[in-house]
Amino acid sequence: MSNDDHYGGGGHGEVGGTGQTRTRLPDSPSDPYGNPRRTPRPSRGLITAVGVVVLLIAAIAFANQSPDAPTNNASNKPPTDAATSPTGTRPVTGKSNGIPKGFSQDEQGAQSAAANYAVALGSEGMLKKDVRHALMNGIYTPEAGAQRKGAQDAAYSPAFLATLGLDANGAAPQGSTFVTRAVPIGTRIETYSPTTAKVAVWYTGLIGMSGAKSTNPVRTTWQTWTFELTWVGDDWKVTSDSQQDGPAPVPGDVTASTSDDISKAVEEFGGFTYAR
């Protein structure tokens, strides 16, 4: 399939204090967004939700990987100071179909392009065929886009969308909000030349259904998305991409929010244009 593990924000645990460890349980045990990690044994709903997320990630990896693309593109190169420091350079000045465009022809531009492409490919627009094709036209080379559209369309089939609780057009039931966002944590150059680049994007994702009757509450995922880029005309375009799990941190001790809070947050908090 394509791209939905994704995206949004998350809570932050506190560091310091008395040295004691406190466990906070959900205030409303009946809310579907009660923290499942506090439950002694998994419920059927939790098992189903985890299965859906695993299926989605598998579909994304299948749809986004070209036939000759390697299955593991992340390297074990140690980070450098440069890899963790922002450049402060404005990434782009324009957009096309909601996708930032006009990245610079250098390492910073390639990393900025990869981060923003991950956000677009992990957005809810990928659930709708016309929007999905527009996104792919703006992100992939013409050849790569043409190869992937069929696989993407097959992956986002009505049957698959139904497993997510969506209708055949990718719409959520009335009163519910389907959440899918990718939030880049950082980028890493694997290889670079003025005309080609390989960039890994480490990101966290939000995915799931926010609603009072949801059996698939919004959860976080951690992935590394690796993009093969080429310079076409005046911008970076994707020729192939693949994903793998992690690195994933230890879950924080934060009480899960209610479905209403999640729905409001998704509506009220917008996304960003990412720069290296």
PDB file of C-alpha atoms in Angstrom:
ATOM      1  CA  MET A   1       0.000   0.000   0.000  1.00  0.00           C
ATOM      2  CA  SER A   2       1.219   3.363   0.530  1.00  0.00           C
ATOM      3  CA  ASN A   3       1.693   5.550   3.449  1.00  0.00           C
ATOM      4  CA  ASP A   4      -0.092   5.776   6.654  1.00  0.00           C
ATOM      5  CA  ASP A   5       1.648   5.117   9.869  1.00  0.00           C
ATOM      6  CA  HIS A   6       1.698   8.460  11.023  1.00  0.00           C
ATOM      7  CA  TYR A   7       1.748  11.381  12.424  1.00  0.00           C
ATOM      8  CA  GLY A   8       1.119  13.895  14.927  1.00  0.00           C
ATOM      9  CA  GLY A   9       2.536  14.795  18.265  1.00  0.00           C
ATOM     10  CA  GLY A  10       2.897  13.081  21.558  1.00  0.00           C
ATOM     11  CA  GLY A  11       3.208  13.750  25.250  1.00  0.00           C
ATOM     12  CA  HIS A  12       6.484  14.175  27.072  1.00  0.00           C
ATOM     13  CA  GLY A  13       7.344  12.578  30.384  1.00  0.00           C
ATOM     14  CA  GLU A  14       9.016  14.566  33.149  1.00  0.00           C
ATOM     15  CA  VAL A  15      12.683  14.126  34.002  1.00  0.00           C
ATOM     16  CA  GLY A  16      13.803  14.559  37.617  1.00  0.00           C
ATOM     17  CA  GLY A  17      11.713  14.805  40.742  1.00  0.00           C
ATOM     18  CA  THR A  18      11.794  12.750  43.893  1.00  0.00           C
ATOM     19  CA  GLY A  19      13.261   9.655  42.298  1.00  0.00           C
ATOM     20  CA  GLN A  20      10.029   7.757  42.701  1.00  0.00           C
ATOM     21  CA  THR A  21       8.262   6.167  39.770  1.00  0.00           C
ATOM     22  CA  ARG A  22       4.557   6.866  39.452  1.00  0.00           C
ATOM     23  CA  THR A  23       2.196   5.004  37.135  1.00  0.00           C
ATOM     24  CA  ARG A  24      -0.735   7.044  35.858  1.00  0.00           C
ATOM     25  CA  LEU A  25      -3.811   5.126  34.738  1.00  0.00           C
ATOM     26  CA  PRO A  26      -6.417   6.534  32.352  1.00  0.00           C
ATOM     27  CA  ASP A  27      -9.049   8.666  34.094  1.00  0.00           C
ATOM     28  CA  SER A  28     -11.792   6.998  32.056  1.00  0.00           C
ATOM     29  CA  PRO A  29     -11.291   3.210  31.784  1.00  0.00           C
ATOM     30  CA  SER A  30     -14.176   2.925  29.322  1.00  0.00           C
ATOM     31  CA  ASP A  31     -12.674   5.351  26.846  1.00  0.00           C
ATOM     32  CA  PRO A  32     -11.128   3.515  23.865  1.00  0.00           C
ATOM     33  CA  TYR A  33      -8.034   5.685  24.277  1.00  0.00           C
ATOM     34  CA  GLY A  34      -7.249   4.381  27.754  1.00  0.00           C
ATOM     35  CA  ASN A  35      -3.580   3.380  27.784  1.00  0.00           C
ATOM     36  CA  PRO A  36      -3.468  -0.313  26.759  1.00  0.00           C
ATOM     37  CA  ARG A  37       0.006  -0.712  28.235  1.00  0.00           C
ATOM     38  CA  ARG A  38      -1.468  -0.580  31.744  1.00  0.00           C
ATOM     39  CA  THR A  39      -3.769  -3.560  31.131  1.00  0.00           C
ATOM     40  CA  PRO A  40      -2.485  -6.897  32.527  1.00  0.00           C
ATOM     41  CA  ARG A  41      -3.608  -8.852  29.502  1.00  0.00           C
ATOM     42  CA  PRO A  42      -4.455  -7.656  25.980  1.00  0.00           C
ATOM     43  CA  SER A  43      -8.109  -7.359  25.004  1.00  0.00           C
ATOM     44  CA  ARG A  44      -9.538  -8.559  21.710  1.00  0.00           C
ATOM     45  CA  GLY A  45      -9.879  -4.931  20.627  1.00  0.00           C
ATOM     46  CA  LEU A  46      -6.186  -4.310  21.279  1.00  0.00           C
ATOM     47  CA  ILE A  47      -5.156  -7.407  19.363  1.00  0.00           C
ATOM     48  CA  THR A  48      -7.341  -6.325  16.437  1.00  0.00           C
ATOM     49  CA  ALA A  49      -5.930  -2.788  16.478  1.00  0.00           C
ATOM     50  CA  VAL A  50      -2.344  -4.017  16.548  1.00  0.00           C
ATOM     51  CA  GLY A  51      -3.128  -6.360  13.669  1.00  0.00           C
ATOM     52  CA  VAL A  52      -4.516  -3.497  11.612  1.00  0.00           C
ATOM     53  CA  VAL A  53      -1.418  -1.358  12.231  1.00  0.00           C
ATOM     54  CA  VAL A  54       0.879  -4.248  11.297  1.00  0.00           C
ATOM     55  CA  LEU A  55      -1.149  -4.847   8.132  1.00  0.00           C
ATOM     56  CA  LEU A  56      -0.991  -1.185   7.220  1.00  0.00           C
ATOM     57  CA  ILE A  57       2.767  -0.959   7.715  1.00  0.00           C
ATOM     58  CA  ALA A  58       3.243  -4.080   5.622  1.00  0.00           C
ATOM     59  CA  ALA A  59       1.063  -2.666   2.869  1.00  0.00           C
ATOM     60  CA  ILE A  60       2.971   0.608   2.884  1.00  0.00           C
ATOM     61  CA  ALA A  61       6.299  -1.146   2.618  1.00  0.00           C
ATOM     62  CA  PHE A  62       5.012  -3.302  -0.253  1.00  0.00           C
ATOM     63  CA  ALA A  63       3.533  -0.427  -2.229  1.00  0.00           C
ATOM     64  CA  ASN A  64       6.470   1.918  -1.799  1.00  0.00           C
ATOM     65  CA  GLN A  65       9.236  -0.494  -2.650  1.00  0.00           C
ATOM     66  CA  SER A  66      10.302  -0.954  -6.227  1.00  0.00           C
ATOM     67  CA  PRO A  67      10.918  -4.520  -7.432  1.00  0.00           C
ATOM     68  CA  ASP A  68      14.684  -4.112  -7.303  1.00  0.00           C
ATOM     69  CA  ALA A  69      14.860  -1.957  -4.177  1.00  0.00           C
ATOM     70  CA  PRO A  70      16.739  -3.406  -1.179  1.00  0.00           C
ATOM     71  CA  THR A  71      14.642  -4.350   1.832  1.00  0.00           C
ATOM     72  CA  ASN A  72      16.968  -2.693   4.343  1.00  0.00           C
ATOM     73  CA  ASN A  73      18.365   0.655   3.336  1.00  0.00           C
ATOM     74  CA  ALA A  74      19.332   2.108   6.696  1.00  0.00           C
ATOM     75  CA  SER A  75      23.035   2.125   7.404  1.00  0.00           C
ATOM     76  CA  ASN A  76      24.742   1.857  10.763  1.00  0.00           C
ATOM     77  CA  LYS A  77      26.927   4.906  10.262  1.00  0.00           C
ATOM     78  CA  PRO A  78      27.499   6.737  13.546  1.00  0.00           C
ATOM     79  CA  PRO A  79      25.912  10.202  13.786  1.00  0.00           C
ATOM     80  CA  THR A  80      28.044  13.299  13.561  1.00  0.00           C
ATOM     81  CA  ASP A  81      27.580  16.773  14.990  1.00  0.00           C
ATOM     82  CA  ALA A  82      26.477  17.962  11.570  1.00  0.00           C
ATOM     83  CA  ALA A  83      23.797  15.283  11.445  1.00  0.00           C
ATOM     84  CA  THR A  84      22.058  16.612  14.541  1.00  0.00           C
ATOM     85  CA  SER A  85      22.374  20.357  13.955  1.00  0.00           C
ATOM     86  CA  PRO A  86      19.846  22.366  11.894  1.00  0.00           C
ATOM     87  CA  THR A  87      21.301  24.520   9.136  1.00  0.00           C
ATOM     88  CA  GLY A  88      18.913  27.411   9.642  1.00  0.00           C
ATOM     89  CA  THR A  89      18.480  27.635   5.871  1.00  0.00           C
ATOM     90  CA  ARG A  90      14.943  28.215   4.616  1.00  0.00           C
ATOM     91  CA  PRO A  91      14.016  24.989   2.774  1.00  0.00           C
ATOM     92  CA  VAL A  92      11.701  26.212  -0.005  1.00  0.00           C
ATOM     93  CA  THR A  93       9.577  29.172  -1.050  1.00  0.00           C
ATOM     94  CA  GLY A  94       6.795  27.442  -3.001  1.00  0.00           C
ATOM     95  CA  LYS A  95       4.355  24.559  -3.057  1.00  0.00           C
ATOM     96  CA  SER A  96       2.580  22.470  -5.690  1.00  0.00           C
ATOM     97  CA  ASN A  97      -0.530  20.426  -4.791  1.00  0.00           C
ATOM     98  CA  GLY A  98       0.306  21.066  -1.158  1.00  0.00           C
ATOM     99  CA  ILE A  99       3.836  19.658  -1.538  1.00  0.00           C
ATOM    100  CA  PRO A 100       6.837  21.935  -0.908  1.00  0.00           C
ATOM    101  CA  LYS A 101       8.934  22.377  -4.050  1.00  0.00           C
ATOM    102  CA  GLY A 102      12.132  24.072  -5.151  1.00  0.00           C
ATOM    103  CA  PHE A 103      14.614  22.396  -2.798  1.00  0.00           C
ATOM    104  CA  SER A 104      18.264  23.356  -3.171  1.00  0.00           C
ATOM    105  CA  GLN A 105      20.648  21.139  -5.102  1.00  0.00           C
ATOM    106  CA  ASP A 106      22.813  20.225  -2.130  1.00  0.00           C
ATOM    107  CA  GLU A 107      22.777  17.866   0.852  1.00  0.00           C
ATOM    108  CA  GLN A 108      20.531  20.142   2.897  1.00  0.00           C
ATOM    109  CA  GLY A 109      18.039  20.367   0.036  1.00  0.00           C
ATOM    110  CA  ALA A 110      17.974  16.595  -0.420  1.00  0.00           C
ATOM    111  CA  GLN A 111      17.333  16.038   3.287  1.00  0.00           C
ATOM    112  CA  SER A 112      14.607  18.689   3.379  1.00  0.00           C
ATOM    113  CA  ALA A 113      12.950  17.131   0.337  1.00  0.00           C
ATOM    114  CA  ALA A 114      12.993  13.641   1.871  1.00  0.00           C
ATOM    115  CA  ALA A 115      11.506  14.861   5.164  1.00  0.00           C
ATOM    116  CA  ASN A 116       8.678  16.739   3.450  1.00  0.00           C
ATOM    117  CA  TYR A 117       7.968  13.865   1.080  1.00  0.00           C
ATOM    118  CA  ALA A 118       7.603  11.523   4.075  1.00  0.00           C
ATOM    119  CA  VAL A 119       5.030  13.895   5.561  1.00  0.00           C
ATOM    120  CA  ALA A 120       3.030  14.055   2.326  1.00  0.00           C
ATOM    121  CA  LEU A 121       3.141  10.312   1.711  1.00  0.00           C
ATOM    122  CA  GLY A 122       2.057   9.652   5.281  1.00  0.00           C
ATOM    123  CA  SER A 123      -0.898  12.019   5.163  1.00  0.00           C
ATOM    124  CA  GLU A 124      -4.620  11.306   4.963  1.00  0.00           C
ATOM    125  CA  GLY A 125      -4.557  12.458   1.328  1.00  0.00           C
ATOM    126  CA  MET A 126      -3.098   9.081   0.427  1.00  0.00           C
ATOM    127  CA  LEU A 127      -6.428   7.480   1.322  1.00  0.00           C
ATOM    128  CA  LYS A 128      -8.178   9.171  -1.614  1.00  0.00           C
ATOM    129  CA  LYS A 129      -7.258   8.113  -5.140  1.00  0.00           C
ATOM    130  CA  ASP A 130      -7.267  11.509  -6.854  1.00  0.00           C
ATOM    131  CA  VAL A 131      -5.257  13.182  -4.088  1.00  0.00           C
ATOM    132  CA  ARG A 132      -2.914  10.206  -3.898  1.00  0.00           C
ATOM    133  CA  HIS A 133      -2.123  10.397  -7.608  1.00  0.00           C
ATOM    134  CA  ALA A 134      -1.508  14.149  -7.370  1.00  0.00           C
ATOM    135  CA  LEU A 135       0.897  13.626  -4.477  1.00  0.00           C
ATOM    136  CA  MET A 136       2.744  10.897  -6.315  1.00  0.00           C
ATOM    137  CA  ASN A 137       3.035  13.046  -9.449  1.00  0.00           C
ATOM    138  CA  GLY A 138       4.700  15.742  -7.385  1.00  0.00           C
ATOM    139  CA  ILE A 139       7.042  13.467  -5.425  1.00  0.00           C
ATOM    140  CA  TYR A 140       8.181  10.645  -7.717  1.00  0.00           C
ATOM    141  CA  THR A 141       9.846  10.757 -11.086  1.00  0.00           C
ATOM    142  CA  PRO A 142       7.336  10.102 -13.893  1.00  0.00           C
ATOM    143  CA  GLU A 143       8.679   6.574 -14.354  1.00  0.00           C
ATOM    144  CA  ALA A 144       8.635   5.689 -10.643  1.00  0.00           C
ATOM    145  CA  GLY A 145       5.205   7.243 -10.151  1.00  0.00           C
ATOM    146  CA  ALA A 146       3.709   5.302 -13.041  1.00  0.00           C
ATOM    147  CA  GLN A 147       5.096   2.044 -11.645  1.00  0.00           C
ATOM    148  CA  ARG A 148       3.687   2.648  -8.174  1.00  0.00           C
ATOM    149  CA  LYS A 149       0.218   3.995  -8.844  1.00  0.00           C
ATOM    150  CA  GLY A 150      -1.227   0.587  -9.648  1.00  0.00           C
ATOM    151  CA  ALA A 151       0.275  -0.980  -6.519  1.00  0.00           C
ATOM    152  CA  GLN A 152      -0.920   1.928  -4.409  1.00  0.00           C
ATOM    153  CA  ASP A 153      -4.456   1.722  -5.783  1.00  0.00           C
ATOM    154  CA  ALA A 154      -4.555  -2.026  -5.180  1.00  0.00           C
ATOM    155  CA  ALA A 155      -3.231  -1.595  -1.648  1.00  0.00           C
ATOM    156  CA  TYR A 156      -5.818   1.080  -0.819  1.00  0.00           C
ATOM    157  CA  SER A 157      -8.639  -1.196  -1.931  1.00  0.00           C
ATOM    158  CA  PRO A 158     -12.150  -0.832  -0.479  1.00  0.00           C
ATOM    159  CA  ALA A 159     -11.569  -4.048   1.484  1.00  0.00           C
ATOM    160  CA  PHE A 160      -8.398  -2.696   3.050  1.00  0.00           C
ATOM    161  CA  LEU A 161      -9.966   0.672   3.834  1.00  0.00           C
ATOM    162  CA  ALA A 162     -12.802  -1.196   5.534  1.00  0.00           C
ATOM    163  CA  THR A 163     -10.313  -2.815   7.928  1.00  0.00           C
ATOM    164  CA  LEU A 164      -9.382   0.710   8.999  1.00  0.00           C
ATOM    165  CA  GLY A 165     -13.019   1.615   9.552  1.00  0.00           C
ATOM    166  CA  LEU A 166     -13.229   3.765   6.392  1.00  0.00           C
ATOM    167  CA  ASP A 167     -15.632   3.653   3.464  1.00  0.00           C
ATOM    168  CA  ALA A 168     -14.581   2.902  -0.114  1.00  0.00           C
ATOM    169  CA  ASN A 169     -13.645   6.566  -0.646  1.00  0.00           C
ATOM    170  CA  GLY A 170     -11.393   6.705   2.404  1.00  0.00           C
ATOM    171  CA  ALA A 171     -13.877   8.658   4.561  1.00  0.00           C
ATOM    172  CA  ALA A 172     -14.346   8.030   8.263  1.00  0.00           C
ATOM    173  CA  PRO A 173     -17.797   7.389   9.801  1.00  0.00           C
ATOM    174  CA  GLN A 174     -19.735  10.437  10.932  1.00  0.00           C
ATOM    175  CA  GLY A 175     -18.506  11.586  14.326  1.00  0.00           C
ATOM    176  CA  SER A 176     -15.102   9.919  13.913  1.00  0.00           C
ATOM    177  CA  THR A 177     -11.738  11.140  12.623  1.00  0.00           C
ATOM    178  CA  PHE A 178      -9.157   8.919  10.976  1.00  0.00           C
ATOM    179  CA  VAL A 179      -5.670  10.078  11.896  1.00  0.00           C
ATOM    180  CA  THR A 180      -2.569   9.434   9.826  1.00  0.00           C
ATOM    181  CA  ARG A 181       0.456  11.701  10.149  1.00  0.00           C
ATOM    182  CA  ALA A 182       4.201  11.385   9.762  1.00  0.00           C
ATOM    183  CA  VAL A 183       6.389  13.578  11.958  1.00  0.00           C
ATOM    184  CA  PRO A 184      10.099  13.565  11.028  1.00  0.00           C
ATOM    185  CA  ILE A 185      12.532  13.438  13.935  1.00  0.00           C
ATOM    186  CA  GLY A 186      15.667  13.776  11.834  1.00  0.00           C
ATOM    187  CA  THR A 187      17.319  12.983   8.520  1.00  0.00           C
ATOM    188  CA  ARG A 188      20.588  11.348   7.510  1.00  0.00           C
ATOM    189  CA  ILE A 189      22.517  11.397   4.257  1.00  0.00           C
ATOM    190  CA  GLU A 190      23.470   7.885   3.179  1.00  0.00           C
ATOM    191  CA  THR A 191      25.059   8.863  -0.129  1.00  0.00           C
ATOM    192  CA  TYR A 192      25.181  12.121  -2.058  1.00  0.00           C
ATOM    193  CA  SER A 193      26.204  13.548  -5.412  1.00  0.00           C
ATOM    194  CA  PRO A 194      24.923  16.680  -7.178  1.00  0.00           C
ATOM    195  CA  THR A 195      22.431  14.557  -9.156  1.00  0.00           C
ATOM    196  CA  THR A 196      21.545  11.661  -6.826  1.00  0.00           C
ATOM    197  CA  ALA A 197      21.092  11.202  -3.107  1.00  0.00           C
ATOM    198  CA  LYS A 198      20.007   8.576  -0.644  1.00  0.00           C
ATOM    199  CA  VAL A 199      18.393   9.979   2.499  1.00  0.00           C
ATOM    200  CA  ALA A 200      17.011   8.214   5.570  1.00  0.00           C
ATOM    201  CA  VAL A 201      14.198   9.903   7.492  1.00  0.00           C
ATOM    202  CA  TRP A 202      13.597   8.808  11.077  1.00  0.00           C
ATOM    203  CA  TYR A 203      10.014   9.610  12.026  1.00  0.00           C
ATOM    204  CA  THR A 204       7.205   8.890  14.401  1.00  0.00           C
ATOM    205  CA  GLY A 205       3.705   8.359  13.130  1.00  0.00           C
ATOM    206  CA  LEU A 206       0.148   8.601  14.361  1.00  0.00           C
ATOM    207  CA  ILE A 207      -2.420   6.228  12.936  1.00  0.00           C
ATOM    208  CA  GLY A 208      -5.864   5.082  13.983  1.00  0.00           C
ATOM    209  CA  MET A 209      -9.493   6.078  14.332  1.00  0.00           C
ATOM    210  CA  SER A 210     -10.499   8.713  16.854  1.00  0.00           C
ATOM    211  CA  GLY A 211     -14.124   8.276  17.859  1.00  0.00           C
ATOM    212  CA  ALA A 212     -16.354   7.123  20.696  1.00  0.00           C
ATOM    213  CA  LYS A 213     -16.965   3.737  19.030  1.00  0.00           C
ATOM    214  CA  SER A 214     -13.463   3.203  17.684  1.00  0.00           C
ATOM    215  CA  THR A 215     -11.884  -0.214  18.135  1.00  0.00           C
ATOM    216  CA  ASN A 216      -8.661   1.023  16.542  1.00  0.00           C
ATOM    217  CA  PRO A 217      -7.535   3.972  18.714  1.00  0.00           C
ATOM    218  CA  VAL A 218      -4.810   6.312  17.512  1.00  0.00           C
ATOM    219  CA  ARG A 219      -1.363   4.886  18.195  1.00  0.00           C
ATOM    220  CA  THR A 220       2.219   5.887  17.611  1.00  0.00           C
ATOM    221  CA  THR A 221       4.671   4.094  15.348  1.00  0.00           C
ATOM    222  CA  TRP A 222       8.403   4.565  14.819  1.00  0.00           C
ATOM    223  CA  GLN A 223       9.931   4.004  11.394  1.00  0.00           C
ATOM    224  CA  THR A 224      12.890   4.882   9.216  1.00  0.00           C
ATOM    225  CA  TRP A 225      11.925   5.809   5.660  1.00  0.00           C
ATOM    226  CA  THR A 226      14.755   5.745   3.135  1.00  0.00           C
ATOM    227  CA  PHE A 227      14.446   7.639  -0.150  1.00  0.00           C
ATOM    228  CA  GLU A 228      16.489   7.337  -3.324  1.00  0.00           C
ATOM    229  CA  LEU A 229      16.409  10.791  -4.929  1.00  0.00           C
ATOM    230  CA  THR A 230      17.473  12.151  -8.286  1.00  0.00           C
ATOM    231  CA  TRP A 231      17.736  15.730  -9.507  1.00  0.00           C
ATOM    232  CA  VAL A 232      15.125  16.297 -12.226  1.00  0.00           C
ATOM    233  CA  GLY A 233      14.756  19.720 -13.828  1.00  0.00           C
ATOM    234  CA  ASP A 234      14.977  22.008 -10.811  1.00  0.00           C
ATOM    235  CA  ASP A 235      14.050  19.745  -7.888  1.00  0.00           C
ATOM    236  CA  TRP A 236      14.647  16.445  -6.120  1.00  0.00           C
ATOM    237  CA  LYS A 237      12.352  13.552  -7.086  1.00  0.00           C
ATOM    238  CA  VAL A 238      12.001  10.060  -5.623  1.00  0.00           C
ATOM    239  CA  THR A 239      13.021   7.047  -7.697  1.00  0.00           C
ATOM    240  CA  SER A 240      12.520   4.413  -4.974  1.00  0.00           C
ATOM    241  CA  ASP A 241      11.850   4.197  -1.247  1.00  0.00           C
ATOM    242  CA  SER A 242      11.537   1.640   1.530  1.00  0.00           C
ATOM    243  CA  GLN A 243      10.719   1.505   5.234  1.00  0.00           C
ATOM    244  CA  GLN A 244      11.826  -0.394   8.285  1.00  0.00           C
ATOM    245  CA  ASP A 245      10.796  -0.358  11.936  1.00  0.00           C
ATOM    246  CA  GLY A 246      12.505   1.839  14.537  1.00  0.00           C
ATOM    247  CA  PRO A 247      14.515   3.103  16.205  1.00  0.00           C
ATOM    248  CA  ALA A 248      11.790   3.201  18.856  1.00  0.00           C
ATOM    249  CA  PRO A 249      12.200   4.775  22.315  1.00  0.00           C
ATOM    250  CA  VAL A 250      10.776   3.394  25.550  1.00  0.00           C
ATOM    251  CA  PRO A 251       7.102   4.453  25.827  1.00  0.00           C
ATOM    252  CA  GLY A 252       6.554   7.381  28.178  1.00  0.00           C
ATOM    253  CA  ASP A 253       4.432   7.286  31.326  1.00  0.00           C
ATOM    254  CA  VAL A 254       1.712   9.629  30.040  1.00  0.00           C
ATOM    255  CA  THR A 255      -2.012   9.066  30.427  1.00  0.00           C
ATOM    256  CA  ALA A 256      -3.713   8.427  27.094  1.00  0.00           C
ATOM    257  CA  SER A 257      -6.063  11.224  25.999  1.00  0.00           C
ATOM    258  CA  THR A 258      -9.737  10.739  25.250  1.00  0.00           C
ATOM    259  CA  SER A 259     -10.993  10.356  21.709  1.00  0.00           C
ATOM    260  CA  ASP A 260     -12.479  13.873  21.840  1.00  0.00           C
ATOM    261  CA  ASP A 261      -9.112  15.359  22.794  1.00  0.00           C
ATOM    262  CA  ILE A 262      -7.378  13.522  19.957  1.00  0.00           C
ATOM    263  CA  SER A 263      -9.967  14.617  17.388  1.00  0.00           C
ATOM    264  CA  LYS A 264      -9.704  18.247  18.498  1.00  0.00           C
ATOM    265  CA  ALA A 265      -5.911  18.146  18.416  1.00  0.00           C
ATOM    266  CA  VAL A 266      -5.886  16.789  14.874  1.00  0.00           C
ATOM    267  CA  GLU A 267      -8.218  19.564  13.741  1.00  0.00           C
ATOM    268  CA  GLU A 268      -6.488  22.376  15.625  1.00  0.00           C
ATOM    269  CA  PHE A 269      -2.791  21.567  15.206  1.00  0.00           C
ATOM    270  CA  GLY A 270      -1.436  21.967  11.688  1.00  0.00           C
ATOM    271  CA  GLY A 271       1.659  20.456  10.167  1.00  0.00           C
ATOM    272  CA  PHE A 272       5.000  21.987   9.169  1.00  0.00           C
ATOM    273  CA  THR A 273       7.305  22.389   6.223  1.00  0.00           C
ATOM    274  CA  TYR A 274      10.437  20.581   7.331  1.00  0.00           C
ATOM    275  CA  ALA A 275      13.963  21.794   6.774  1.00  0.00           C
ATOM    276  CA  ARG A 276      17.322  20.260   7.520  1.00  0.00           C
TER     277      ARG A 276
END
